[in-house]
Coordinates of C-alpha atoms and ligand atoms in Angstrom, one line a residue:
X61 CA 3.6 -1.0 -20.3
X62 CA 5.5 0.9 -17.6
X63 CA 9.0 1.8 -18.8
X64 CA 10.2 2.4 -15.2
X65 CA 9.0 -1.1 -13.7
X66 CA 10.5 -2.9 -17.2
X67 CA 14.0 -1.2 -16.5
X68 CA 13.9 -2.3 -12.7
X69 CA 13.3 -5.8 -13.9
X70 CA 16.5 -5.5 -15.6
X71 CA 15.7 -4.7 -19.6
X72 CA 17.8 -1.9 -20.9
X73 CA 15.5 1.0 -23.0
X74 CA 17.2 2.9 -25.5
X75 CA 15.9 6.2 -23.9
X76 CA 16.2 5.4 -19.8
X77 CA 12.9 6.2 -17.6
X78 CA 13.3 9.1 -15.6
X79 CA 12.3 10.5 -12.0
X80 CA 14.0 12.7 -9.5
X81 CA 14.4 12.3 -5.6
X82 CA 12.1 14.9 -3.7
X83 CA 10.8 15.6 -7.2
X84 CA 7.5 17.2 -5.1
X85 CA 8.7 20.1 -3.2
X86 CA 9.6 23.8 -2.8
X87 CA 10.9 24.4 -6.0
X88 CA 7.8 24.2 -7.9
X89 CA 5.4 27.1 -7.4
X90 CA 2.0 24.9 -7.0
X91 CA 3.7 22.5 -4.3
X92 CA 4.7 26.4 -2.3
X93 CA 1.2 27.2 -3.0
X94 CA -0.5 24.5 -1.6
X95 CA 1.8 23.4 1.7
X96 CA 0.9 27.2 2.7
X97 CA -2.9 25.6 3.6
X98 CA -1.4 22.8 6.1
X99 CA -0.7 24.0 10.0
X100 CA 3.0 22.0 9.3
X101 CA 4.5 20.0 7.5
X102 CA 3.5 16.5 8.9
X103 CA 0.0 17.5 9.4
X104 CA 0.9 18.2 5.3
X105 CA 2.1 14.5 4.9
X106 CA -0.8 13.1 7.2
X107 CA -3.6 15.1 4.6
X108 CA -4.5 12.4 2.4
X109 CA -5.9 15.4 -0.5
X110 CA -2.9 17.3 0.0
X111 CA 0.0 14.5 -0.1
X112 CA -2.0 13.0 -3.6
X113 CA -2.3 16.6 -5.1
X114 CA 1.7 17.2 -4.0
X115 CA 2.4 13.8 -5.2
X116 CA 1.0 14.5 -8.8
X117 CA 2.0 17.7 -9.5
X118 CA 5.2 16.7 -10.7
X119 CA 3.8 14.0 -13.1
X120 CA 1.3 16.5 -14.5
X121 CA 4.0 19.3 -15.2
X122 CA 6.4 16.9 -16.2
X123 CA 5.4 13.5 -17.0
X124 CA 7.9 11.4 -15.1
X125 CA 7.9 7.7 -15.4
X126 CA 7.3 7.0 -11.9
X127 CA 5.9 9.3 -9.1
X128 CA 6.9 8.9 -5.2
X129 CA 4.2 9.0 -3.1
X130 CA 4.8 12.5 -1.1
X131 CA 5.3 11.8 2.7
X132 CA 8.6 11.8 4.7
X133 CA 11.3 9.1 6.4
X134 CA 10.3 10.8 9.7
X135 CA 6.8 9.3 9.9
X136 CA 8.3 6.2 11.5
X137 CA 10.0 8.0 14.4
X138 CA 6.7 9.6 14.5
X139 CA 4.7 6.5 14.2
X140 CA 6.9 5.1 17.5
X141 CA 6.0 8.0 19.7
X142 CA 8.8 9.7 19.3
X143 CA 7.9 13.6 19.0
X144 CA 8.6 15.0 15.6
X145 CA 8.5 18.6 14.4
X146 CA 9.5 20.4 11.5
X147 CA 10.1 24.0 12.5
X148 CA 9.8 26.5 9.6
X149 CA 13.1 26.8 7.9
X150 CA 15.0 24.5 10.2
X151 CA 14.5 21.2 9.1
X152 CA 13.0 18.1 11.5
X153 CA 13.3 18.3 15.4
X154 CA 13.2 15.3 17.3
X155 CA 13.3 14.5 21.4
X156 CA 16.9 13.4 21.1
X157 CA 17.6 10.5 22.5
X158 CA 21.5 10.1 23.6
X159 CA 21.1 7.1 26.0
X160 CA 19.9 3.9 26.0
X161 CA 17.4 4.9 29.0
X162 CA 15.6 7.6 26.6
X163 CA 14.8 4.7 24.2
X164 CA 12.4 3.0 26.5
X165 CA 10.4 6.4 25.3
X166 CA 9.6 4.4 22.5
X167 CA 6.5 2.5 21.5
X168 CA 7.4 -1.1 21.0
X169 CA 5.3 -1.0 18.0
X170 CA 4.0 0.8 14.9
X171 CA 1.1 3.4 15.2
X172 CA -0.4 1.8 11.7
X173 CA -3.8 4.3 12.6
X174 CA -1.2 7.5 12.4
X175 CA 0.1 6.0 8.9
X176 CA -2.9 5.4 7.8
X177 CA -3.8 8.5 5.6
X178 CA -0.2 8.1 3.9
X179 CA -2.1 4.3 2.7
X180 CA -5.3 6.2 1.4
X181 CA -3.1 8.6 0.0
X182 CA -1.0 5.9 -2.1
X183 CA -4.5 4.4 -2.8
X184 CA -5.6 8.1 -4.1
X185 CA -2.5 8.5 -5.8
X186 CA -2.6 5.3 -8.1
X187 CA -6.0 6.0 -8.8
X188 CA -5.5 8.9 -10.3
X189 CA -2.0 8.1 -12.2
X190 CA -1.9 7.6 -15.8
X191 CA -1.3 3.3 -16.4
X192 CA 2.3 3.9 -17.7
X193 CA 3.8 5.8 -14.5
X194 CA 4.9 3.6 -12.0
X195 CA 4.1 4.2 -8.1
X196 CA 6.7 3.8 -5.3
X197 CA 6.9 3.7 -1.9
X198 CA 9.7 4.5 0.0
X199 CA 10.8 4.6 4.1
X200 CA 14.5 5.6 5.9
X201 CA 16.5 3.0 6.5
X202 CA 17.6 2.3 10.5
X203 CA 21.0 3.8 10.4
X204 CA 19.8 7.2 8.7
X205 CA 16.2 7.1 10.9
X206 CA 18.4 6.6 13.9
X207 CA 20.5 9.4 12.9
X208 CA 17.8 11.8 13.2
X209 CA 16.2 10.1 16.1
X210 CA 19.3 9.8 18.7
X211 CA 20.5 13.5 17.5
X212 CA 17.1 15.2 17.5
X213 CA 17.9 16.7 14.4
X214 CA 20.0 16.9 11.5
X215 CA 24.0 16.7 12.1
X216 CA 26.3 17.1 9.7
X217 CA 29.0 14.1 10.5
X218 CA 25.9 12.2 12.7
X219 CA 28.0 12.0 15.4
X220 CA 25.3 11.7 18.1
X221 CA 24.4 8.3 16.7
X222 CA 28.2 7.2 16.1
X223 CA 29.2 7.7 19.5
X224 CA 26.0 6.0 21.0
X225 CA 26.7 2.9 18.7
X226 CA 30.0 2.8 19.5
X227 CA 29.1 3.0 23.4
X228 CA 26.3 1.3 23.3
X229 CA 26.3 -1.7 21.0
X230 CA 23.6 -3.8 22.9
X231 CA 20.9 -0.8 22.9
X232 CA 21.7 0.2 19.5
X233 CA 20.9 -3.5 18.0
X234 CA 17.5 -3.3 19.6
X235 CA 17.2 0.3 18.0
X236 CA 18.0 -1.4 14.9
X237 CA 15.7 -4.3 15.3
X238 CA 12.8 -1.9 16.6
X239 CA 13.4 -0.3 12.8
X240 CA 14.0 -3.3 10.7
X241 CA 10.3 -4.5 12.2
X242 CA 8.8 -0.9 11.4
X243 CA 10.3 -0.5 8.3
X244 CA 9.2 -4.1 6.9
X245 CA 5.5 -3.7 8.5
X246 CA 5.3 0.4 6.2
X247 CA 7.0 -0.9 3.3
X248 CA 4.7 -4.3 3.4
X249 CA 1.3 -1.6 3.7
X250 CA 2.6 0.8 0.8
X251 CA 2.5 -2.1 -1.4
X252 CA -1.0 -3.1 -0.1
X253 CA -1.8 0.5 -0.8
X254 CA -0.8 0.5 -4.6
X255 CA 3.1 0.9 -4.1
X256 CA 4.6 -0.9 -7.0
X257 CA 8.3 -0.4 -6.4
X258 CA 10.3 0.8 -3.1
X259 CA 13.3 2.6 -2.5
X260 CA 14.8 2.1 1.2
X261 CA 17.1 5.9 2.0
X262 CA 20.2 5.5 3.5
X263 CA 21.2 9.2 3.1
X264 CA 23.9 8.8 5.8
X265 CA 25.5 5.6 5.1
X266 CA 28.7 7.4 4.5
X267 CA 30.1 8.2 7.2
X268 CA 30.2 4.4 8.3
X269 CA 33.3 2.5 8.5
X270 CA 33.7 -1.0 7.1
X271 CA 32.6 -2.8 9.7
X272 CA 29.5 -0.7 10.8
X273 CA 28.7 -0.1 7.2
X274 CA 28.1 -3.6 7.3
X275 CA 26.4 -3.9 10.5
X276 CA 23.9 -0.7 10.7
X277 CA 23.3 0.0 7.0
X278 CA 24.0 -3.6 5.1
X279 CA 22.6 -5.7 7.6
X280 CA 19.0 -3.9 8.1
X281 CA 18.3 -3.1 4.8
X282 CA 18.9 -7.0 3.8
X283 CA 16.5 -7.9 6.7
X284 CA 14.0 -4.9 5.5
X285 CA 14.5 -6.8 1.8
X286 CA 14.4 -10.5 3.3
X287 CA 11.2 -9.3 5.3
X288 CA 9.4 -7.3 2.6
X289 CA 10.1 -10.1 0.0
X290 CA 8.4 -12.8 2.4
X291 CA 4.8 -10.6 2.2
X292 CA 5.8 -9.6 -2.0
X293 CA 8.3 -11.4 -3.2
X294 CA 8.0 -9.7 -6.6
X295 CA 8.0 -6.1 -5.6
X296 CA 11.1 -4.7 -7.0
X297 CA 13.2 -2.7 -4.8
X298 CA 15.9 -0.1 -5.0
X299 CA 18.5 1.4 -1.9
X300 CA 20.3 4.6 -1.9
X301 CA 23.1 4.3 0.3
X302 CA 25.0 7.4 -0.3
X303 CA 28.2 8.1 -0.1
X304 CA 29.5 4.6 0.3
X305 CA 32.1 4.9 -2.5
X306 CA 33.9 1.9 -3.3
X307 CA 31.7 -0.2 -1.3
X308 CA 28.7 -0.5 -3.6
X309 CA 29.2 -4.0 -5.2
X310 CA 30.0 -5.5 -1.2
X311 CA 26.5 -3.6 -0.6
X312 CA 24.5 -5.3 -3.4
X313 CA 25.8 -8.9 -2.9
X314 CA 24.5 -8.6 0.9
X315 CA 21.3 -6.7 0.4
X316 CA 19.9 -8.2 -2.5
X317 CA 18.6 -5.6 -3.6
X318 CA 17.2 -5.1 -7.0
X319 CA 18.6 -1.9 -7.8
X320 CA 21.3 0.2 -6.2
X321 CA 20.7 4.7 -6.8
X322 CA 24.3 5.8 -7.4
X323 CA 25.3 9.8 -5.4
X324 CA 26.6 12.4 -7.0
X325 CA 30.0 11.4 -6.1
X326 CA 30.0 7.6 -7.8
X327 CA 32.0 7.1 -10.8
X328 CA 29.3 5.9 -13.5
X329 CA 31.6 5.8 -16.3
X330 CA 33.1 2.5 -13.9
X331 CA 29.8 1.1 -13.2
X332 CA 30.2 -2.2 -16.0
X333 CA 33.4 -2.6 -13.6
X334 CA 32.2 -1.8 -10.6
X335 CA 28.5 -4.2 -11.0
X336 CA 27.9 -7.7 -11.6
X337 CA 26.0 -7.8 -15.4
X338 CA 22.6 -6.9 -15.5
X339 CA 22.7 -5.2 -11.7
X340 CA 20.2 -2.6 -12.5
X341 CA 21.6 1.3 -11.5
X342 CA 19.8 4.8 -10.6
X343 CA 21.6 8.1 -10.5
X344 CA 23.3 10.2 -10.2
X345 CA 23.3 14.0 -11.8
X346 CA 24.0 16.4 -9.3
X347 CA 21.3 18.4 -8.2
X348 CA 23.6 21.3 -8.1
X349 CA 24.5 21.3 -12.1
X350 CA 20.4 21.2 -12.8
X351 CA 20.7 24.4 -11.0
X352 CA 23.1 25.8 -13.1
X353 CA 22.1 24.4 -16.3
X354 CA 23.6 25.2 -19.4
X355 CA 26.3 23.6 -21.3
X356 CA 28.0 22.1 -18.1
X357 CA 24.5 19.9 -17.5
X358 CA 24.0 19.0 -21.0
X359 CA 27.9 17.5 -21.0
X360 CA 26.8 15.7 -17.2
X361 CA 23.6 14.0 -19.3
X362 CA 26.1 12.9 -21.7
X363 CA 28.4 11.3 -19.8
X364 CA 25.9 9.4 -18.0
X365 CA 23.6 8.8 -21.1
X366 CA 26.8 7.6 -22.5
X367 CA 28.2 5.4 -19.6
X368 CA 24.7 3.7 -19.1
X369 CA 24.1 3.1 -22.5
X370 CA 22.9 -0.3 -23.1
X371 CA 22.4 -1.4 -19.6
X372 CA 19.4 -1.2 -17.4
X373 CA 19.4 2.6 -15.8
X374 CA 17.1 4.8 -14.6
X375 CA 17.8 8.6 -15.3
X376 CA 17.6 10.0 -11.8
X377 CA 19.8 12.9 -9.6
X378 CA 22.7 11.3 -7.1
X379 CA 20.7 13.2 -3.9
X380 CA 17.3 15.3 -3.7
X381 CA 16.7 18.2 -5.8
X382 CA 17.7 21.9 -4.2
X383 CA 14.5 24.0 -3.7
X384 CA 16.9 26.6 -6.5
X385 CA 16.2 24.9 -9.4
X386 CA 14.8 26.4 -12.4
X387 CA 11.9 24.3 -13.8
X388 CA 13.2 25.3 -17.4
X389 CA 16.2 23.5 -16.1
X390 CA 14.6 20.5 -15.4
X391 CA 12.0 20.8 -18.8
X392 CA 15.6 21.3 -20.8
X393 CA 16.9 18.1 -18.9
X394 CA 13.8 15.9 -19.9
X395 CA 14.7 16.8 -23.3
X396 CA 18.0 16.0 -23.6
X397 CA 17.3 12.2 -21.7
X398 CA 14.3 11.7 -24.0
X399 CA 16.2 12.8 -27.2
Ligands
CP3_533 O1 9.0 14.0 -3.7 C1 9.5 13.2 -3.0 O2 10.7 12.7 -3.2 C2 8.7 12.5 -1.9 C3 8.8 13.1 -0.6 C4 10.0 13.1 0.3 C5 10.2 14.1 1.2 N1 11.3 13.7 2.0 C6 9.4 15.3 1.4 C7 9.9 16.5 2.1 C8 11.0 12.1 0.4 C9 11.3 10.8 -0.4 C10 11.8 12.5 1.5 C11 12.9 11.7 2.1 C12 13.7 12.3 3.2 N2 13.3 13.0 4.2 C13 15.1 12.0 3.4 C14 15.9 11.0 2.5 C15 16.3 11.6 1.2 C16 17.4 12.7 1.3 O3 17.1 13.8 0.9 O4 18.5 12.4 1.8 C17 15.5 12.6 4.5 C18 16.9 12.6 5.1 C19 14.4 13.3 5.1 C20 14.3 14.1 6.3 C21 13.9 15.5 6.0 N3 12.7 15.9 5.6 C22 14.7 16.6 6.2 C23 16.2 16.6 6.6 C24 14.0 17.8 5.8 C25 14.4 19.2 5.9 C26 15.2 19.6 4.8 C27 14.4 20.1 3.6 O5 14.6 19.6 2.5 O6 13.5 20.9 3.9 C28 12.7 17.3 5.4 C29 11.5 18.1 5.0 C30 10.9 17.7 3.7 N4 10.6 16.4 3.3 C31 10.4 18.6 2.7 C32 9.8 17.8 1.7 C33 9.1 18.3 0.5 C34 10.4 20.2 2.8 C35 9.5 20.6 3.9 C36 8.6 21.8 3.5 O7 8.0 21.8 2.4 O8 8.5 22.7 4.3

C-alpha cells in the first residue's frame, strides 16, 4: 500500500500524502554535513552513496510518503556537453548560448554513461526505502532547461531565452526537440531504475504568453508524456508549470498529464471550478509561511486541507523549500496534515 501512488491514481484519502519540493537540501543539518565531503555540487549528484544518503534523509527524519531521488534539472544540459558549474553561493553557470551558431556546441545525443550513477543511485534508493514510500523521478522541462542553458545562468524574467525564441524560432524548435528526446530517454531510465512516479519542472512557465505557453511549455511536456507513456504507459506523472495562472485547466487537457502541482500563487479554494472531476492536484503552501510558522501556517493548512477535502490531493509546497526553514516548522506541519 502506498498512500502517495493511490492518490496519483486518483482516490481521495481522508488525510492527503505528503512530500515537499527540494525536501533534501540545506536546511537540514545532516544534508550541510554531508555535501561538505563532495568537490561540488554535481560531482555531489553524480556520487551514487551520497545522492541515496541525501535522498533518505528526509524520509528517515520525517517519514514522507514519497522521496525524490536527489539529483538536479541541470544534469541534462550537462549530459549534452554543455559545461555546467555550480559556483558556491551563486547558483548554476552555464556556457551561455545566445545564438543559434553556439548550439551546434551541443551533443546531438544523451551522455547515458555521465547519468549513470543518478540510475544506480535510484536503484540504491528504492532498495533501501520502506515498501509504503513511493519513489520519483523527476527532469526540467525544455522551456525551463533552456532558460538556464541560453542565459548561462539564472535570470529573473528569462529574457535571454525570450528574445532568442522570438528571433530565432527555427533554432529554438530544434532546442526544443533536442530536449523533448533527452528528457523522454532520462525519464524512460529513472523508471527502469525504480522510479515509480515522475514530476516534469517547468519552474519558468510564467513568463510565457498564450501562444508560447502553448508552444514551449504545453507542447514538450505532452510530447515528454506521449513519449514516456509509449516505454510505461502506467507510470503516473505529475507537471509543475508555475506561475501559469488561469491557464491550468488549457494545460491539463493538452498534456495529459496525470497530475498538475499548483504554486503558491493558485487559488485552491477554486480548484473543483477550475479542474475537470477527478483531475488529481499537488500544492501549494508557500514555502515562505513554513518559515514563519505559527498561527498564520496553521490557518494556510486549513484552507488547503479544507479546499481539497474529498478530492485526490497531495499535501505539498507551491515552489521548493527556502534553505530558512525551521525543521520544528516542518515536524508542526506534518502534524497538522496527518491530524
Ligand atoms: O530534494 C529534492 O527535491 C531533489 C533534488 C532537487 C534539486 N534541484 C537539488 C538541488 C530537485 C528536484 C531540483 C530541481 C531544480 N533544480 C529546479 C526546479 C525546481 C525549482 O526549484 O524551481 C531548478 C530550477 C534547479 C536548478 C538549480 N539547482 C538552481 C537554480 C540551483 C541554485 C539555487 C539553490 O537552491 O541553491 C540549484 C542547486 C541545488 N539543486 C541545490 C539542491 C539541494 C543546492 C545546492 C547546494 O547544496 O549547494
Amino acid at each position: 500500500m502506498k498512500p502517495f501512488l493511490d492518490v496519483l491514481a486518483g482516490k481521495a484519502a481522508a488525510r492527503p500524502p505528503i512530500w515537499l519540493m527540494r525536501q533534501a537540501g540545506r536546511y537540514l543539518p545532516e544534508y550541510r554535513a554531508i555535501r561538505s565531503q563532495a568537490r561540488d555540487f554535481l560531482h555531489f549528484c553524480y556520487s551514487p552513496e551520497l545522492a541515496i544518503e541525501a535522498t533518505m534523509q528526509p524520509i528517515r527524519r520525517f517519514g514522507f510518503d514519497a522521496a525524490i531521488i536527489f539529483s538536479d534539472i541541470l544534469v541534462i544540459p550537462d549530459a549534452l556537453g554543455q559545461g555546467v558549474r555550480f559556483a558556491e553561493g551563486e547558483g548554476p553557470r552555464l556556457e551561455a548560448m545566445e545564438t543559434p551558431e553556439a548550439l551546434k556546441r551541443l551533443s546531438g545525443v544523451l551522455d547515458r554513461d555521465k547519468l549513470g550513477p543518478v540510475y544506480e543511485a535510484l536503484r540504491g534508493v528504492r532498495a533501501a526505502l520502506p515498501a509504503e514510500v513511493a519513489l520519483i523521478g523527476f527532469c526540467g522541462a525544455p522551456w525551463t532547461l533552456a532558460t538556464y542553458m541560453i542565459g548561462g545562468k539564472g535570470t529573473p524574467d528569462q529574457a535571454p531565452a525570450r528574445h532568442f525564441a522570438y528571433q530565432h524560432p527555427e533554432a529554438f524548435q530544434r532546442l526544443m526537440d533536442l530536449l523533448v528526446t533527452a528528457c523522454v530517454e532520462h525519464l524512460s531510465l529513472q523508471v527502469d531504475a525504480g522510479a515509480e512516479a515522475l514530476q516534469i519542472f517547468d519552474s519558468w512557465a510564467g513568463n510565457l504568453p498564450e501562444g508560447e505557453l502553448r508552444r514551449w511549455s504545453e507542447t514538450p511536456i505532452a510530447r515528454i508524456i506521449g513519449g514516456v507513456k509509449a516505454h510505461h504507459p502506467s507510470v503516473p506523472i505529475i507537471a509543475f508549470p508555475r506561475g501559469i495562472a488561469g491557464g491550468f485547466r488549457r494545460f491539463v487537457s493538452e498534456t495529459k498529464c496525470d497530475a498538475i502541482s499548483l504554486d503558491t500563487a493558485c487559488a485552491i479554494s477554486d480548484i473543483r471550478q477550475q479542474f475537470p472531476a477527478g483531475m488529481v492536484t499537488q500544492g501549494n503552501l508557500d514555502p515562505l509561511v513554513l518559515i514563519n510558522g505559527g498561527s498564520a501556517l496553521d490557518g494556510a493548512i486549513d484552507h488547503i486541507l479544507e479546499s481539497t477535502a474529498g478530492l485526490p490531493h497531495v499535501f505539498n509546497l507551491g515552489h521548493g523549500i527556502l534553505p530558512p526553514t525551521p525543521i520544528a516548522h516542518v515536524e508542526a506541519m506534518l502534524r497538522r496534515v496527518r491530524g
